[in-house]
């Protein structure tokens, strides 16, 4: 529900679906995190109040929920114009994430080399304009701004921050669905 609505740019529906999920499971880490990216939250917004309540009970939350909570609170602080508070939350969330899943340079380089050696599973036809360019980077590094600027060109389709990267190597039907979402004439 909510993920698909976000991918299609329907943030109001995504917000409603993530709120429904949180009503059923108030500590659902995915809904906590993704709901933060459906638009700015005001002081009296029930979602913002929910995050603040959870922050008060953070020690009783599972680690993955605390991480999602910190990133959501960081986004909320940025929306409210408090960069210092946002970076404090992002730092705490990143530190907790590193504690449960430390980054290993050797493993990362091996993964990159493995991916570089693989042939793409999506058949591209440059004559039709099926060239795919992914803009990737760390959070808050300017990738969204770059992608939106590129998307202003009439021959570029910009689909925002979509969680489709993992689909690229899936069976052809899934890959074709991904390609359809990239083509403006076939977009849902």
Backbone as a ProteinNet text record, in pm:
[ID]
protein_1_A
[PRIMARY]
XXXXXXXXXXXXXXXXXXXXXXXXXXXXXXXXXXXXXXXXXXXXXXXXXXXXXXXXXXXXXXXXXXXXXXXXXXXXXXXXXXXXXXXXXXXXXXXXXXXXXXXXXXXXXXXXXXXXXXXXXXXXXXXXXXXXXXXXXXXXXXXXXXXXXXXXXXXXXXXXXXXXXXXXXXXXXXXXXXXXXXXXXXXX
[TERTIARY]
71	0	77.1	136.2	200.2	322	403.5	523.9	487	388.5	347.2	291.4	209.9	154.6	267.2	370.2	483.7	556.2	579.6	650.7	575.1	443.7	361.3	336.5	394.1	382.1	252.3	174.8	48.1	74.5	130.1	174.1	58.9	-54.5	-169.9	-216.6	-224	-263.4	-156.8	-29.8	79.1	71.5	49.3	39.2	-74.1	-190.1	-306.1	-276.6	-210.7	-181.6	-76.2	25.4	124.7	62.7	-27.6	-96.6	-182.4	-248.4	-330.1	-241.3	-125.3	-31.8	12.5	44	88.1	-23.3	-148.5	-260.3	-267.4	-233	-234.8	-108.7	4.8	133.3	212.8	197.6	257.7	410.4	477.2	623.5	675	592	633.9	742.6	865.8	979	968	922.3	908.4	808.4	694.8	592	638.5	709.6	762.1	853.2	945.5	1043.7	981.8	905.8	852.8	747.2	669.9	567.9	632.5	756.1	826.5	851.3	850.2	881.5	757.1	642.1	518.7	477.7	558.7	528.3	560.7	565.5	600.1	492.2	537.8	445.1	449.3	333.2	323	331.7	344.3	356.7	241.5	120.9	3.3	-34.8	42.3	15.3	22.1	-80.1	-77.6	47.7	98.1	219.8	339.6	354.7	464.8	452.2	330.4	309.1	341.7	308.2	340.2	491.4	565.4	711.9	768.3	715	763.8	732.5	615.3	582	678.4	703.1	796.7	936.8	977.6	1110.4	1123.2	1014.6	1014.8	1025.5	995.5	1004.6	1106.8	1203.6	1297.9	1372.3	1403.6	1481.3	1404.4	1272.5	1192.9	1165.7	1210.2	1184	1293.1	1257.9	1360.2	1460.7	1585.3	1688.4	1648.5	1587.5	1552.2	1446.4	1358.6	1256.7	1321.5	1419.9	1490.9	1563.8	1621.7	1691.7	1593.2	1482.1	1379.3	1326.9	1307.4	1258.4	1356	1484.8	1582.4	1582.9	1575.7	1572.5	1443	1331.3	1204.2	1206.6	1260.4	1270.2	1367.2	1471.5	1562.9	1492.2	1412	1335.3	1236.2	1170.5	1075.4	1146.2	1264.1	1339.7	1381.9	1422	1457.9	1336.4	1220.4	1097.4	1064.4	1099.9	1069.8	1181.7	1286.4	1393.9	1500.7	1508.2	1606.4	1715.4	1813.1	1920	2000.6	2029.4	2109.8	2040.1	1910.5	1836	1828.7	1810.3	1803.1	1932.5	2045.4	2172.9	2203.2	2157.1	2174.8	2098.5	1976	1898	1961.4	2002.6	2065.3	2192.3	2270.7	2394.6	2365	2264.8	2229.7	2176.5	2093.2	2041.9	2151.6	2243.1	2354.2	2445.7	2472.2	2556.9	2492.9	2363	2292.9	2291.7	2273.8	2274.8	2412.2	2518	2653.8	2679.5	2620.2	2641.2	2580.9	2467	2404.4	2444.9	2493.5	2535.1	2657.1	2772.1	2890.9	2928.5	2980.2	3022.9	3162	3183.4	3313.1	3359.5	3468.3	3516.5	3542.9	3605.6	3637.7	3511.1	3411.5	3284.6	3216.1	3218.1	3155.7	3223.8	3356.3	3429.2	3402.4	3391.8	3360.6	3220.7	3124.3	2988.6	2985.9	3054.8	3059.4	3123.9	3234.2	3301.8	3211.5	3140.2	3048.3	2937.9	2881.8	2775	2826.7	2948	3005.6	3032.3	3061.8	3090.9	2965.7	2851.2	2726.9	2671.6	2612.3	2545	2408.5	2364.9	2232.3	2123	2023.6	1913.9	1805.2	1813	1713.3	1767.4	1694.2	1735.3	1704.8	1807.5	1790.3	1805.6	1729.5	1737.6	1765.6	1896.1	1929.6	1862.5	1830.5	1763.5	1622.9	1561.9	1428.7	1437.4	1557.3	1572.3	1558.9	1587.4	1574	1698.4	1775.4	1894.6	1853.1	1900.9	1865.2	1985.1	1961.2	2063.5	2008.9	2081.1	2040.7	2124.7	2059.9	2129.7	2124.2	2239.4	2244.5	2342.7	2322.5	2412.6	2363.1	2437.5	2400.9	2283.1	2205.6	2095.4	2145.6	2066.5	2093.9	2221.2	2258.5	2379.9	2351.1	2223.3	2188.7	2139.2	2121.6	2077.3	1936	1848.3	1711.4	1710.6	1789.2	1798.3	1853.2	1959.6	2018.3	1916.8	1850.5	1752.6	1637.4	1590.7	1479.9	1524.2	1647	1697.8	1711.1	1765.7	1776.1	1636.9	1540.2	1404.1	1334.6	1391	1332	1358.4	1451.4	1479.5	1366.6	1318.8	1204.4	1230.6	1354.9	1383.3	1423.3	1404.8	1442.1	1316.4	1302.7	1192.1	1250.7	1204.1	1252.8	1142.5	1170.7	1069.2	1084.5	1167.2	1180.9	1253.7	1242.2	1308.9	1221.8	1249.6	1169.5	1249.9	1186	1255	1260.6	1291.7	1286.5	1422.3	1529.5	1662.1	1678	1623.5	1634.4	1562.8	1473.3	1397.7	1478.7	1585.3	1657.5	1703.9	1742.8	1796.1	1691.6	1566.6	1461.3	1415.3	1325.5	1280	1231.5	1230.1	1200	1067.7	966.9	837.8	849.8	925	945.1	1029.3	1133.8	1219.4	1138.8	1049.6	967.4	874.4	819.6	736.9	818.6	941.5	1030.2	1050.2	1077.9	1098.3	972.2	854.5	730	715	758.6	749.6	847	949.8	1045.9	1001.8	918	874.1	753.2	759.3	646.2	517.8	527.5	406.3	340.1	407.8	350.7	333.6	357.7	349.8	206.4	191	56	-8.4
-119	0	129.2	165.1	294.5	310.7	205.2	210.9	236	163	179.9	320.3	367.9	502.7	606.4	588	681	673.5	552.4	535.8	602.4	605.5	667.1	815.3	867.1	1009.2	1050	953.7	983.3	986.5	1099.1	1108.2	1110.5	1164.1	1165.4	1023	940.8	801.1	726.4	751.4	686	721.2	849.3	895.6	822.8	813.2	745.4	597.4	532.6	389	363.5	449.4	433	462	561.6	590.1	471.4	407.5	289.7	176.6	159.9	57.3	86	212.7	248.8	235.5	250.4	228.8	82.3	-6.3	-150.2	-197	-137	-174.2	-46	15.3	146.4	152	35.1	37.8	-25.6	-30.5	-85.6	4.9	-43.5	42.1	95.5	13	58.9	171.2	158.7	263.2	390	373.9	491.3	570.8	500.8	567.6	623.4	541.9	584.9	693.6	691.6	795.7	933.3	938.8	1066.8	1130.7	1051.3	1101.3	1127	1137.8	1164.9	1311	1393.5	1535.9	1587.3	1716.5	1779.4	1753.8	1740	1720.9	1842.1	1888.3	2004	1959.9	2056.6	2028.1	1941.1	1969.2	1899.2	1776.5	1744.2	1628.6	1500.7	1413.5	1290.8	1205.4	1205.3	1128.5	1185.8	1318.6	1382.1	1354.9	1361.7	1332.3	1186.6	1096.6	954.2	934.5	1001.5	990.4	1039.7	1150.1	1204.7	1112.2	1047.8	949.8	831.6	782.1	670	707.7	830.8	875.2	869.2	895.4	888.8	748.4	648.8	509.4	430.9	500.6	441.2	320.3	319.9	208.3	76	83.4	-39.7	-85.6	-8.2	-41.9	-132.6	-216.4	-297.3	-205.8	-250.8	-166.4	-112.9	-195.2	-150.1	-39.3	-45.2	58.9	187.9	176.8	296.8	364.5	284.6	340.7	414.4	348.6	412.3	538.6	532.9	648	765	737.9	847	910.4	828.5	886.7	964	914.1	985.6	1116.3	1112.2	1234.9	1333.6	1283.3	1370.4	1440.9	1367.5	1427.9	1530.5	1496.5	1588.4	1717.4	1703.5	1821.6	1905.8	1842.5	1917.2	1992.2	1924.6	1989.4	2112.3	2106.7	2217.2	2321.5	2299.5	2397.4	2386.6	2274.1	2256.8	2159.7	2213.1	2128.5	2060.8	2132	2074	1951.2	1962.9	1848.5	1736.1	1772.2	1670.5	1591.1	1661.1	1591	1507.9	1552	1471.6	1339.6	1345.8	1222.6	1135.2	1196.6	1118.4	1051.4	1123.5	1067.2	948.5	964.3	854.7	734.3	759.7	649.8	579.6	657.3	596.8	517.3	568.5	496.5	363.8	366.9	243.1	144.5	195.3	108.2	43	121.5	65.8	-38.8	-21.7	-117.6	-253.7	-255.1	-384.4	-437.3	-350.8	-392.9	-310.6	-342.3	-262.5	-273.5	-164.8	-160	-218	-302.4	-365.4	-333.5	-261.7	-216.7	-334	-439.9	-554.1	-619.3	-638.5	-696.8	-606.3	-476.1	-380.3	-384.2	-382.6	-385	-514.9	-626.5	-754.2	-750.9	-692.4	-681	-593.4	-480.6	-391.1	-461.5	-531.9	-604.2	-711.7	-783	-887.7	-827.9	-717.3	-652.6	-597.3	-543.6	-487.7	-595.7	-716.8	-826.7	-891.4	-865.8	-928.4	-853.8	-927.3	-864.2	-815.9	-700.7	-653.1	-747.5	-769.7	-858.9	-785	-653.3	-575.3	-544.5	-586.1	-555.7	-409.1	-335.5	-194.6	-171.6	-80.1	-43.2	106.3	144.7	287.8	365.2	297.1	366.4	410.3	338.3	375.6	470.1	492.3	579.8	508.1	377.1	298.4	301	405.3	411.1	450.3	375.3	399.4	461.3	570.4	635.2	644.1	588.9	594.4	699.6	787.3	885.1	832.4	798.5	741	819.6	814.2	881.8	866.6	924.1	920.6	1013.5	987.5	1077.6	1221	1314.4	1457	1500.6	1428.6	1464.1	1538.8	1562.2	1638.8	1555.7	1425.2	1340.3	1375	1407.7	1442.8	1571.7	1669.1	1793.8	1768.8	1690.3	1660.1	1589	1487.2	1412.5	1502.2	1589.4	1676.9	1777.2	1825	1916.8	1844.6	1722	1643.5	1617	1592	1563	1677.8	1797.2	1911.6	1907.7	1822.9	1810.1	1729.2	1767.6	1698.7	1552.7	1509.9	1371.2	1285.5	1338.8	1267.1	1241.9	1120	1084.6	1068.7	1147.6	1142.1	1082.8	973	903.3	920.4	1013.2	1037.5	923.7	923	821.2	696.7	605.7	483.8	364.9	274.8	159.1	42.2	70.7	-30.9	-89.5	-39.3	-82.7	-234.5	-292.7	-436.8	-516.9	-454.8	-525.6	-546	-471	-474.6	-614.7	-692.5	-825.3	-936	-901.5	-1001.3	-1050.9	-1147.3	-1202	-1094.3	-1129.8	-1034.8	-961.7	-1027.7	-959.5	-844.3	-864.3	-757.6	-647.3	-685.1	-586.1	-504.7	-570.1	-498	-399.3	-438.4	-346.6	-223.7	-245.5	-134.4	-41.9	-100.2	-19.1	60.4	-1.7	69.6	192.7	183.5	298.1	408.7	374.8	475.6	547.5	484.6	544.5	633.1	758.9	848.8	808.5	745.5	710.3	586.6	511.7	390.4	399.8	518.3	532.7	514.6	450.2	430.2	560.7
0	0	0	114.7	129	40.4	28.8	-55.3	-200.6	-250.5	-388.7	-411.8	-319.3	-332.9	-336.6	-253.5	-256.4	-389.7	-439	-565.8	-680	-670	-773.7	-747.2	-638.6	-609.3	-542	-493.7	-426.4	-275.1	-227.7	-89.7	9.8	-29.1	61.4	90.2	-13.3	6.1	85.5	53.9	127.3	275.1	304.6	443.4	515	448.7	508.9	534.7	441.6	457.3	564.6	571.8	678.5	814.1	820.7	946.4	989	892.6	923.5	977	915.5	960.7	1104.1	1133.3	1268	1370.5	1326.9	1418.4	1458.8	1366.7	1395	1467.5	1432.4	1492.1	1516.1	1631.8	1658.4	1649.6	1653	1646.1	1516.7	1414.5	1285.1	1227.2	1224	1187.1	1044.5	951	812.8	800	868.1	861.6	932.4	1043.6	1114.6	1022	957.6	872.5	745.2	673.6	543.4	558.5	666.1	688.4	695.3	745.2	756.7	620.2	515.9	382.2	297.4	362.3	287.8	294.6	355.5	365.5	503.2	517.2	644.4	748.8	873.2	985.2	1075.7	1115.4	1203.4	1349.1	1438.1	1581.5	1633	1589.8	1643.1	1560.4	1461.5	1376.7	1462.3	1455.1	1535.1	1510.3	1388.4	1358.7	1435.7	1434.3	1507.1	1656.8	1708.6	1850.5	1881.2	1789.5	1806.6	1814.4	1725	1727.2	1860.1	1908.6	2034.8	2152	2149.9	2254.8	2249.3	2127	2112.6	2159.1	2131.6	2173.5	2325.8	2395.8	2541.8	2596.1	2511.7	2554	2471.6	2415	2320.6	2376.5	2505.5	2561.1	2557.2	2553.8	2549.4	2405.3	2306.5	2166.6	2110.6	2013.4	1945.9	1875.6	1861.4	1798.2	1660.5	1576.2	1441.7	1447.8	1546.4	1562.9	1611.6	1702.5	1748.8	1633.2	1544.2	1428.2	1338.4	1304.8	1221.1	1287.9	1418.6	1493.3	1482.6	1496.7	1486.7	1347.9	1243.3	1109.1	1084.8	1137.3	1122.9	1202.4	1324	1403.7	1338.6	1273.7	1201.3	1087.4	1013.4	902.6	957.6	1066.2	1129.2	1172.8	1232.9	1276.1	1155.4	1046.2	925.5	871.8	869.7	822.6	907.2	1033.7	1125.9	1128.9	1049.3	1039.8	1147	1215.4	1321.4	1276.3	1204.2	1149.8	1260.3	1368.5	1477.1	1536.6	1564.2	1618.4	1515.9	1389.1	1284	1277.1	1274.7	1263.4	1387.2	1502.9	1624	1611.1	1558.8	1538.7	1430.9	1318.9	1212	1261.8	1341	1394.8	1486.4	1573.6	1664.8	1586.3	1486	1403.7	1326.3	1267.3	1193.7	1285.8	1405.2	1501.2	1540.9	1565.1	1601.9	1485.5	1364	1246.2	1229.5	1246	1234.9	1342.1	1458.9	1567.4	1535.2	1464.5	1433.2	1296.4	1208.7	1074.5	1032.7	1090.2	1058.2	911	858.4	719.3	709.8	610.5	589.4	447.1	435.3	305	210.4	260.6	176.1	120.6	205.6	160.2	59	84.1	-7.2	-143.3	-145.1	-272.1	-347.8	-276	-340.1	-402.1	-331.1	-383.8	-508.9	-505.4	-621.2	-739.9	-716.6	-824.9	-883.2	-797.4	-843.9	-930	-886.1	-962.2	-1094.8	-1094.1	-1216.2	-1320.1	-1275.3	-1367.2	-1425.4	-1366.2	-1412.2	-1531.3	-1618.9	-1732.6	-1685.3	-1731.5	-1690.4	-1739.3	-1653.7	-1691	-1767.9	-1774.1	-1846.8	-1985.7	-2087.5	-2224.2	-2251.6	-2288.8	-2318.1	-2467.6	-2518.7	-2659.8	-2665.6	-2674.1	-2674.8	-2788.1	-2899.1	-3008.6	-2969.3	-2873.7	-2824.5	-2705.6	-2656.9	-2540.7	-2409	-2406.4	-2284	-2196.9	-2203.8	-2120.2	-1978.9	-1881.9	-1742.5	-1672.1	-1605.2	-1525	-1383	-1289.6	-1149.9	-1079.1	-1006.9	-925.1	-782.4	-728.3	-593.7	-507.8	-378.9	-286.4	-144.5	-53.8	87.1	112.7	220.6	254.1	272.8	225.7	239.7	166.8	59.6	-14.3	-143.9	-175.5	-294.6	-410.9	-391.7	-502.4	-547.8	-455.2	-492.2	-573.9	-532.2	-607.2	-747.5	-757.6	-888.2	-977.8	-924.2	-1003.9	-1048.7	-961	-1000.3	-1106.4	-1098.1	-1201.3	-1335.1	-1333.1	-1456.6	-1513.8	-1425.5	-1468.1	-1537	-1531.2	-1600.3	-1750.3	-1792	-1935.4	-1998.8	-2117.2	-2177.8	-2214.7	-2228.6	-2265.6	-2145.9	-2026	-1904.4	-1822.3	-1772.4	-1684.1	-1544.8	-1451.5	-1314.7	-1229.4	-1161.6	-1083.4	-933.7	-890.7	-747.4	-678.2	-549.2	-468.9	-464.6	-554.3	-560.5	-508.9	-437.9	-381.7	-479.9	-606	-709.4	-743.3	-686.2	-725.9	-714.5	-611.2	-594	-700.9	-774.5	-877.9	-1005.6	-1023.3	-1150.1	-1184.6	-1086	-1112.8	-1097.3	-1088.9	-1073.8	-1211.1	-1213.2	-1341.6	-1438.5	-1564.8	-1672.1	-1652.7	-1598.4	-1581.6	-1482.8	-1375.1	-1278.1	-1338.7	-1412.5	-1477.2	-1578.5	-1651.2	-1748.9	-1678.5	-1563.5	-1485.3	-1446.7	-1404.6	-1369.2	-1488.9	-1605.2	-1725.4	-1761.4	-1745.1	-1775.3	-1686.7	-1562.2	-1472.5	-1510.9	-1585.4	-1628.5	-1754.3	-1833.7	-1960.3	-1935.7	-1976.5	-1948.3	-2019.7	-2137.6	-2211.6	-2155.9	-2068.3	-2012.9	-1862.2	-1807	-1662	-1614.5	-1498.1	-1445.5	-1402.7
[MASK]
++++++++++++++++++++++++++++++++++++++++++++++++++++++++++++++++++++++++++++++++++++++++++++++++++++++++++++++++++++++++++++++++++++++++++++++++++++++++++++++++++++++++++++++++++++++++++++

